[in-house]
């Protein structure tokens, strides 16, 4: 069901869910009881599937199920990185 946004004369905004055919134009405000008018707001459908939405999803997911790291961290495998050139001239270069 779509979410509709209402705003009362005192400025309180709240949301309520209705079917599209049953959405009222006015609804009683939960804080002051006055009639709150339905506002026209942008639907939040375009966010689904976008990279922004995926980033928000991944960030929330990483809070309780972090990704498993199977590779070594960069910089921890120095010994394996030593012999990747066989040019004898490279042996004279200074080591970091
Ligand atoms: Zn109100």
CSV table of N, CA, C and O and ligand atoms in Angstrom, one decimal:
chain,number,residue,atom,x,y,z
A,1,UNK,N,0.8,-1.2,0.0
A,1,UNK,CA,0.0,0.0,0.0
A,1,UNK,C,0.9,1.2,0.0
A,1,UNK,O,1.9,1.3,0.7
A,2,UNK,N,0.5,2.2,-0.8
A,2,UNK,CA,1.3,3.5,-0.8
A,2,UNK,C,1.2,4.2,0.5
A,2,UNK,O,0.2,4.1,1.3
A,3,UNK,N,2.3,5.0,0.8
A,3,UNK,CA,2.4,5.8,2.0
A,3,UNK,C,2.0,7.2,1.6
A,3,UNK,O,2.6,7.8,0.7
A,4,UNK,N,1.1,7.8,2.4
A,4,UNK,CA,0.7,9.2,2.1
A,4,UNK,C,1.2,10.1,3.2
A,4,UNK,O,1.2,9.7,4.4
A,5,UNK,N,1.5,11.3,2.8
A,5,UNK,CA,2.1,12.2,3.8
A,5,UNK,C,1.0,13.3,4.1
A,5,UNK,O,0.4,13.8,3.2
A,6,UNK,N,0.8,13.6,5.4
A,6,UNK,CA,-0.2,14.5,5.8
A,6,UNK,C,0.5,15.6,6.6
A,6,UNK,O,1.5,15.4,7.3
A,7,UNK,N,-0.1,16.8,6.6
A,7,UNK,CA,0.5,17.9,7.4
A,7,UNK,C,-0.7,18.7,8.0
A,7,UNK,O,-1.6,19.2,7.2
A,8,UNK,N,-0.7,18.9,9.3
A,8,UNK,CA,-1.7,19.7,9.9
A,8,UNK,C,-1.4,21.2,9.9
A,8,UNK,O,-0.3,21.6,9.6
A,9,UNK,N,-2.4,22.0,10.3
A,9,UNK,CA,-2.2,23.5,10.3
A,9,UNK,C,-1.1,23.9,11.2
A,9,UNK,O,-0.5,25.0,11.1
A,10,UNK,N,-0.8,23.1,12.3
A,10,UNK,CA,0.3,23.5,13.2
A,10,UNK,C,1.7,23.0,12.7
A,10,UNK,O,2.7,23.3,13.4
A,11,UNK,N,1.7,22.4,11.6
A,11,UNK,CA,3.0,22.0,11.0
A,11,UNK,C,3.5,20.6,11.3
A,11,UNK,O,4.6,20.3,10.9
A,12,UNK,N,2.7,19.8,11.9
A,12,UNK,CA,3.1,18.4,12.2
A,12,UNK,C,2.9,17.6,11.0
A,12,UNK,O,1.8,17.6,10.4
A,13,UNK,N,4.0,16.9,10.5
A,13,UNK,CA,3.9,16.0,9.4
A,13,UNK,C,3.8,14.6,9.9
A,13,UNK,O,4.5,14.2,10.8
A,14,UNK,N,3.0,13.8,9.2
A,14,UNK,CA,3.0,12.3,9.6
A,14,UNK,C,2.6,11.6,8.3
A,14,UNK,O,2.1,12.1,7.4
A,15,UNK,N,2.8,10.3,8.4
A,15,UNK,CA,2.5,9.4,7.2
A,15,UNK,C,1.5,8.4,7.6
A,15,UNK,O,1.5,7.9,8.7
A,16,UNK,N,0.7,8.0,6.6
A,16,UNK,CA,-0.3,6.9,6.9
A,16,UNK,C,-0.4,6.1,5.6
A,16,UNK,O,-0.2,6.7,4.5
A,17,UNK,N,-0.7,4.9,5.7
A,17,UNK,CA,-0.8,4.0,4.6
A,17,UNK,C,-2.2,3.6,4.2
A,17,UNK,O,-3.0,3.3,5.1
A,18,UNK,N,-2.6,3.8,3.0
A,18,UNK,CA,-4.0,3.5,2.5
A,18,UNK,C,-3.9,2.9,1.2
A,18,UNK,O,-2.9,3.1,0.5
A,19,UNK,N,-4.9,2.2,0.8
A,19,UNK,CA,-5.0,1.8,-0.6
A,19,UNK,C,-5.3,3.1,-1.5
A,19,UNK,O,-5.8,4.1,-0.9
A,20,UNK,N,-4.9,3.0,-2.7
A,20,UNK,CA,-5.0,4.2,-3.5
A,20,UNK,C,-6.5,4.7,-3.6
A,20,UNK,O,-6.7,5.9,-3.7
A,21,UNK,N,-7.5,3.8,-3.6
A,21,UNK,CA,-8.9,4.2,-3.7
A,21,UNK,C,-9.4,4.8,-2.4
A,21,UNK,O,-10.4,5.5,-2.4
A,22,UNK,N,-8.8,4.4,-1.3
A,22,UNK,CA,-9.3,4.8,0.0
A,22,UNK,C,-8.6,5.9,0.7
A,22,UNK,O,-8.9,6.2,1.8
A,23,UNK,N,-7.6,6.4,0.0
A,23,UNK,CA,-6.8,7.5,0.6
A,23,UNK,C,-7.6,8.7,0.9
A,23,UNK,O,-8.2,9.3,-0.1
A,24,UNK,N,-7.8,9.2,2.1
A,24,UNK,CA,-8.6,10.4,2.3
A,24,UNK,C,-7.8,11.7,2.0
A,24,UNK,O,-6.6,11.7,2.0
A,25,UNK,N,-8.5,12.8,1.7
A,25,UNK,CA,-7.8,14.0,1.5
A,25,UNK,C,-7.4,14.7,2.8
A,25,UNK,O,-6.5,15.4,2.8
A,26,UNK,N,-8.2,14.4,3.8
A,26,UNK,CA,-7.8,14.9,5.2
A,26,UNK,C,-7.9,13.8,6.2
A,26,UNK,O,-8.7,12.9,6.1
A,27,UNK,N,-7.1,14.0,7.2
A,27,UNK,CA,-7.0,13.0,8.3
A,27,UNK,C,-6.7,13.7,9.6
A,27,UNK,O,-6.0,14.7,9.6
A,28,UNK,N,-7.3,13.2,10.7
A,28,UNK,CA,-7.1,13.8,12.0
A,28,UNK,C,-5.6,13.7,12.4
A,28,UNK,O,-5.0,12.6,12.3
A,29,UNK,N,-5.0,14.8,12.8
A,29,UNK,CA,-3.6,14.8,13.3
A,29,UNK,C,-3.5,14.0,14.6
A,29,UNK,O,-4.3,14.2,15.5
A,30,UNK,N,-2.5,13.1,14.7
A,30,UNK,CA,-2.3,12.3,15.9
A,30,UNK,C,-1.9,13.2,17.1
A,30,UNK,O,-2.1,12.8,18.3
A,31,UNK,N,-1.3,14.3,16.9
A,31,UNK,CA,-0.8,15.1,18.1
A,31,UNK,C,-1.8,16.2,18.5
A,31,UNK,O,-2.0,16.4,19.7
A,32,UNK,N,-2.5,16.9,17.6
A,32,UNK,CA,-3.4,18.0,18.0
A,32,UNK,C,-4.8,17.7,17.6
A,32,UNK,O,-5.7,18.4,18.1
A,33,UNK,N,-5.1,16.7,16.8
A,33,UNK,CA,-6.5,16.4,16.5
A,33,UNK,C,-7.1,17.2,15.4
A,33,UNK,O,-8.3,16.9,15.0
A,34,UNK,N,-6.5,18.2,14.8
A,34,UNK,CA,-7.0,19.0,13.8
A,34,UNK,C,-7.0,18.2,12.4
A,34,UNK,O,-6.2,17.2,12.3
A,35,UNK,N,-7.7,18.7,11.5
A,35,UNK,CA,-7.7,18.0,10.2
A,35,UNK,C,-6.4,18.3,9.5
A,35,UNK,O,-6.0,19.5,9.3
A,36,UNK,N,-5.7,17.3,9.1
A,36,UNK,CA,-4.4,17.4,8.4
A,36,UNK,C,-4.6,17.1,6.9
A,36,UNK,O,-5.2,16.1,6.6
A,37,UNK,N,-4.1,18.0,6.0
A,37,UNK,CA,-4.3,17.8,4.6
A,37,UNK,C,-3.3,16.9,4.0
A,37,UNK,O,-2.1,16.9,4.5
A,38,UNK,N,-3.7,16.1,3.0
A,38,UNK,CA,-2.7,15.2,2.4
A,38,UNK,C,-1.8,16.0,1.5
A,38,UNK,O,-2.3,17.0,0.8
A,39,UNK,N,-0.6,15.7,1.5
A,39,UNK,CA,0.4,16.5,0.8
A,39,UNK,C,0.8,15.7,-0.5
A,39,UNK,O,0.8,14.4,-0.5
A,40,UNK,N,1.2,16.4,-1.5
A,40,UNK,CA,1.7,15.7,-2.7
A,40,UNK,C,3.2,15.6,-2.5
A,40,UNK,O,3.9,16.6,-2.4
A,41,UNK,N,3.7,14.4,-2.5
A,41,UNK,CA,5.1,14.2,-2.3
A,41,UNK,C,5.6,13.2,-3.4
A,41,UNK,O,4.8,12.4,-3.9
A,42,UNK,N,6.9,13.2,-3.6
A,42,UNK,CA,7.5,12.3,-4.7
A,42,UNK,C,7.4,10.9,-4.2
A,42,UNK,O,7.8,10.6,-3.0
A,43,UNK,N,7.0,10.0,-5.1
A,43,UNK,CA,7.0,8.6,-4.7
A,43,UNK,C,8.5,8.1,-4.6
A,43,UNK,O,9.4,8.6,-5.3
A,44,UNK,N,8.7,7.2,-3.6
A,44,UNK,CA,10.1,6.7,-3.4
A,44,UNK,C,10.4,5.4,-4.2
A,44,UNK,O,11.1,4.6,-3.7
A,45,UNK,N,9.8,5.3,-5.3
A,45,UNK,CA,9.9,4.1,-6.1
A,45,UNK,C,11.3,4.1,-6.9
A,45,UNK,O,11.9,3.0,-7.1
A,46,UNK,N,11.7,5.3,-7.3
A,46,UNK,CA,12.9,5.3,-8.2
A,46,UNK,C,14.2,4.9,-7.4
A,46,UNK,O,15.2,4.6,-8.1
A,47,UNK,N,14.2,4.9,-6.1
A,47,UNK,CA,15.4,4.6,-5.3
A,47,UNK,C,15.6,3.1,-5.4
A,47,UNK,O,16.8,2.7,-5.3
A,48,UNK,N,14.6,2.3,-5.6
A,48,UNK,CA,14.8,0.8,-5.6
A,48,UNK,C,15.7,0.4,-6.8
A,48,UNK,O,15.4,0.8,-7.9
A,49,UNK,N,16.7,-0.3,-6.5
A,49,UNK,CA,17.6,-0.8,-7.5
A,49,UNK,C,18.7,0.1,-7.9
A,49,UNK,O,19.6,-0.3,-8.7
A,50,UNK,N,18.7,1.3,-7.5
A,50,UNK,CA,19.7,2.3,-7.8
A,50,UNK,C,21.0,2.0,-7.0
A,50,UNK,O,20.9,1.3,-6.0
A,51,UNK,N,22.1,2.6,-7.4
A,51,UNK,CA,23.4,2.3,-6.7
A,51,UNK,C,23.3,3.0,-5.3
A,51,UNK,O,23.8,2.4,-4.3
A,52,UNK,N,22.5,4.0,-5.1
A,52,UNK,CA,22.4,4.7,-3.8
A,52,UNK,C,21.6,3.7,-2.9
A,52,UNK,O,22.0,3.5,-1.7
A,53,UNK,N,20.6,3.1,-3.4
A,53,UNK,CA,19.8,2.2,-2.6
A,53,UNK,C,20.6,0.9,-2.2
A,53,UNK,O,20.6,0.5,-1.1
A,54,UNK,N,21.5,0.4,-3.1
A,54,UNK,CA,22.3,-0.7,-2.8
A,54,UNK,C,23.4,-0.4,-1.8
A,54,UNK,O,23.7,-1.2,-0.9
A,55,UNK,N,23.9,0.8,-1.8
A,55,UNK,CA,24.9,1.3,-0.8
A,55,UNK,C,24.2,1.3,0.6
A,55,UNK,O,24.8,0.9,1.5
A,56,UNK,N,23.0,1.9,0.6
A,56,UNK,CA,22.3,2.0,1.9
A,56,UNK,C,22.1,0.6,2.4
A,56,UNK,O,22.3,0.3,3.6
A,57,UNK,N,21.6,-0.3,1.5
A,57,UNK,CA,21.4,-1.7,1.9
A,57,UNK,C,22.6,-2.4,2.4
A,57,UNK,O,22.6,-3.1,3.5
A,58,UNK,N,23.7,-2.2,1.7
A,58,UNK,CA,25.0,-2.9,2.1
A,58,UNK,C,25.5,-2.4,3.4
A,58,UNK,O,26.0,-3.1,4.2
A,59,UNK,N,25.3,-1.1,3.6
A,59,UNK,CA,25.8,-0.5,4.9
A,59,UNK,C,25.0,-1.0,6.0
A,59,UNK,O,25.6,-1.3,7.1
A,60,UNK,N,23.7,-1.1,5.9
A,60,UNK,CA,22.9,-1.6,7.0
A,60,UNK,C,23.2,-3.1,7.2
A,60,UNK,O,23.3,-3.5,8.4
A,61,UNK,N,23.4,-3.9,6.1
A,61,UNK,CA,23.7,-5.3,6.3
A,61,UNK,C,25.0,-5.5,7.0
A,61,UNK,O,25.2,-6.4,7.8
A,62,UNK,N,26.0,-4.7,6.7
A,62,UNK,CA,27.4,-4.9,7.3
A,62,UNK,C,27.4,-4.7,8.8
A,62,UNK,O,28.3,-5.1,9.4
A,63,UNK,N,26.3,-4.1,9.3
A,63,UNK,CA,26.3,-3.8,10.8
A,63,UNK,C,26.1,-5.1,11.5
A,63,UNK,O,26.6,-5.3,12.6
A,64,UNK,N,25.3,-6.1,10.9
A,64,UNK,CA,25.1,-7.3,11.6
A,64,UNK,C,25.6,-8.6,10.9
A,64,UNK,O,25.6,-9.6,11.5
A,65,UNK,N,26.0,-8.5,9.6
A,65,UNK,CA,26.6,-9.6,9.0
A,65,UNK,C,27.7,-9.2,8.1
A,65,UNK,O,27.6,-9.1,6.9
A,66,UNK,N,28.9,-8.9,8.7
A,66,UNK,CA,30.0,-8.4,7.9
A,66,UNK,C,30.5,-9.5,6.9
A,66,UNK,O,30.4,-10.7,7.1
A,67,UNK,N,31.0,-9.0,5.8
A,67,UNK,CA,31.5,-9.9,4.7
A,67,UNK,C,32.7,-10.6,5.2
A,67,UNK,O,33.6,-10.1,5.9
A,68,UNK,N,32.8,-11.9,4.8
A,68,UNK,CA,33.9,-12.8,5.2
A,68,UNK,C,35.1,-12.4,4.2
A,68,UNK,O,34.9,-12.4,3.0
A,69,UNK,N,36.3,-12.2,4.8
A,69,UNK,CA,37.5,-11.9,4.1
A,69,UNK,C,38.3,-13.2,3.9
A,69,UNK,O,38.7,-13.8,4.9
A,70,UNK,N,38.5,-13.6,2.6
A,70,UNK,CA,39.2,-14.8,2.4
A,70,UNK,C,40.7,-14.5,1.9
A,70,UNK,O,41.5,-15.4,2.1
A,71,UNK,N,41.0,-13.3,1.4
A,71,UNK,CA,42.3,-13.0,1.0
A,71,UNK,C,43.1,-12.4,2.1
A,71,UNK,O,42.5,-11.9,3.1
A,72,UNK,N,44.4,-12.4,2.0
A,72,UNK,CA,45.3,-11.7,2.9
A,72,UNK,C,45.1,-10.2,2.7
A,72,UNK,O,44.8,-9.7,1.6
A,73,UNK,N,45.3,-9.5,3.8
A,73,UNK,CA,45.3,-8.0,3.7
A,73,UNK,C,46.4,-7.5,2.8
A,73,UNK,O,47.5,-8.1,2.8
A,74,UNK,N,46.3,-6.5,2.0
A,74,UNK,CA,47.4,-5.9,1.3
A,74,UNK,C,48.5,-5.4,2.2
A,74,UNK,O,48.2,-4.8,3.2
A,75,UNK,N,49.7,-5.8,1.9
A,75,UNK,CA,50.9,-5.4,2.7
A,75,UNK,C,51.3,-6.4,3.7
A,75,UNK,O,52.4,-6.4,4.2
A,76,UNK,N,50.4,-7.4,4.0
A,76,UNK,CA,50.8,-8.5,4.9
A,76,UNK,C,51.6,-9.6,4.2
A,76,UNK,O,52.3,-10.4,4.9
A,77,UNK,N,51.6,-9.7,2.9
A,77,UNK,CA,52.3,-10.7,2.2
A,77,UNK,C,53.5,-10.3,1.5
A,77,UNK,O,53.7,-10.4,0.3
A,78,UNK,N,54.4,-9.6,2.2
A,78,UNK,CA,55.6,-9.0,1.6
A,78,UNK,C,56.6,-10.1,1.1
A,78,UNK,O,57.2,-9.9,0.0
A,79,UNK,N,56.7,-11.2,1.7
A,79,UNK,CA,57.6,-12.2,1.3
A,79,UNK,C,57.3,-12.8,-0.1
A,79,UNK,O,58.1,-13.1,-0.9
A,80,UNK,N,56.0,-12.8,-0.4
A,80,UNK,CA,55.6,-13.4,-1.7
A,80,UNK,C,55.8,-12.4,-2.8
A,80,UNK,O,55.8,-12.7,-4.0
A,81,UNK,N,55.9,-11.1,-2.5
A,81,UNK,CA,56.0,-10.1,-3.5
A,81,UNK,C,57.5,-9.8,-3.9
A,81,UNK,O,57.7,-9.1,-4.9
A,82,UNK,N,58.4,-10.5,-3.3
A,82,UNK,CA,59.8,-10.2,-3.6
A,82,UNK,C,60.3,-10.7,-4.9
A,82,UNK,O,61.0,-10.0,-5.6
A,83,UNK,N,59.9,-11.8,-5.3
A,83,UNK,CA,60.5,-12.4,-6.6
A,83,UNK,C,59.6,-12.3,-7.8
A,83,UNK,O,59.4,-13.2,-8.5
A,84,UNK,N,59.1,-11.1,-8.1
A,84,UNK,CA,58.3,-11.1,-9.3
A,84,UNK,C,59.0,-10.5,-10.5
A,84,UNK,O,58.4,-10.4,-11.5
A,85,UNK,N,60.2,-10.1,-10.4
A,85,UNK,CA,61.0,-9.7,-11.6
A,85,UNK,C,62.3,-10.5,-11.6
A,85,UNK,O,62.9,-10.8,-10.5
A,86,UNK,N,62.7,-10.9,-12.7
A,86,UNK,CA,63.9,-11.8,-12.8
A,86,UNK,C,65.0,-11.0,-13.5
A,86,UNK,O,66.1,-11.6,-13.8
A,87,UNK,N,64.8,-9.7,-13.8
A,87,UNK,CA,65.9,-8.9,-14.5
A,87,UNK,C,66.9,-8.6,-13.4
A,87,UNK,O,66.6,-8.1,-12.3
A,88,UNK,N,68.2,-9.0,-13.7
A,88,UNK,CA,69.3,-8.8,-12.7
A,88,UNK,C,69.5,-7.3,-12.3
A,88,UNK,O,70.0,-7.0,-11.2
A,89,UNK,N,69.2,-6.4,-13.3
A,89,UNK,CA,69.4,-5.0,-13.0
A,89,UNK,C,68.4,-4.5,-11.9
A,89,UNK,O,68.7,-3.6,-11.1
A,90,UNK,N,67.3,-5.1,-11.8
A,90,UNK,CA,66.3,-4.7,-10.8
A,90,UNK,C,66.8,-5.1,-9.3
A,90,UNK,O,66.3,-4.5,-8.4
A,91,UNK,N,67.7,-6.1,-9.3
A,91,UNK,CA,68.2,-6.5,-7.9
A,91,UNK,C,69.0,-5.3,-7.3
A,91,UNK,O,69.2,-5.3,-6.1
A,92,UNK,N,69.6,-4.4,-8.1
A,92,UNK,CA,70.4,-3.3,-7.6
A,92,UNK,C,69.6,-2.2,-7.1
A,92,UNK,O,70.1,-1.2,-6.5
A,93,UNK,N,68.3,-2.1,-7.4
A,93,UNK,CA,67.4,-1.0,-7.0
A,93,UNK,C,67.3,-1.0,-5.5
A,93,UNK,O,67.3,-2.1,-4.9
A,94,UNK,N,67.2,0.1,-4.9
A,94,UNK,CA,67.0,0.2,-3.4
A,94,UNK,C,65.7,-0.4,-3.0
A,94,UNK,O,64.7,-0.3,-3.7
A,95,UNK,N,65.7,-1.1,-1.8
A,95,UNK,CA,64.5,-1.7,-1.3
A,95,UNK,C,63.8,-0.7,-0.4
A,95,UNK,O,64.4,0.1,0.3
A,96,UNK,N,62.5,-0.8,-0.4
A,96,UNK,CA,61.8,0.1,0.5
A,96,UNK,C,61.9,-0.2,2.0
A,96,UNK,O,62.2,-1.4,2.3
B,1,LIG,ZN1,-1.3,18.7,14.5
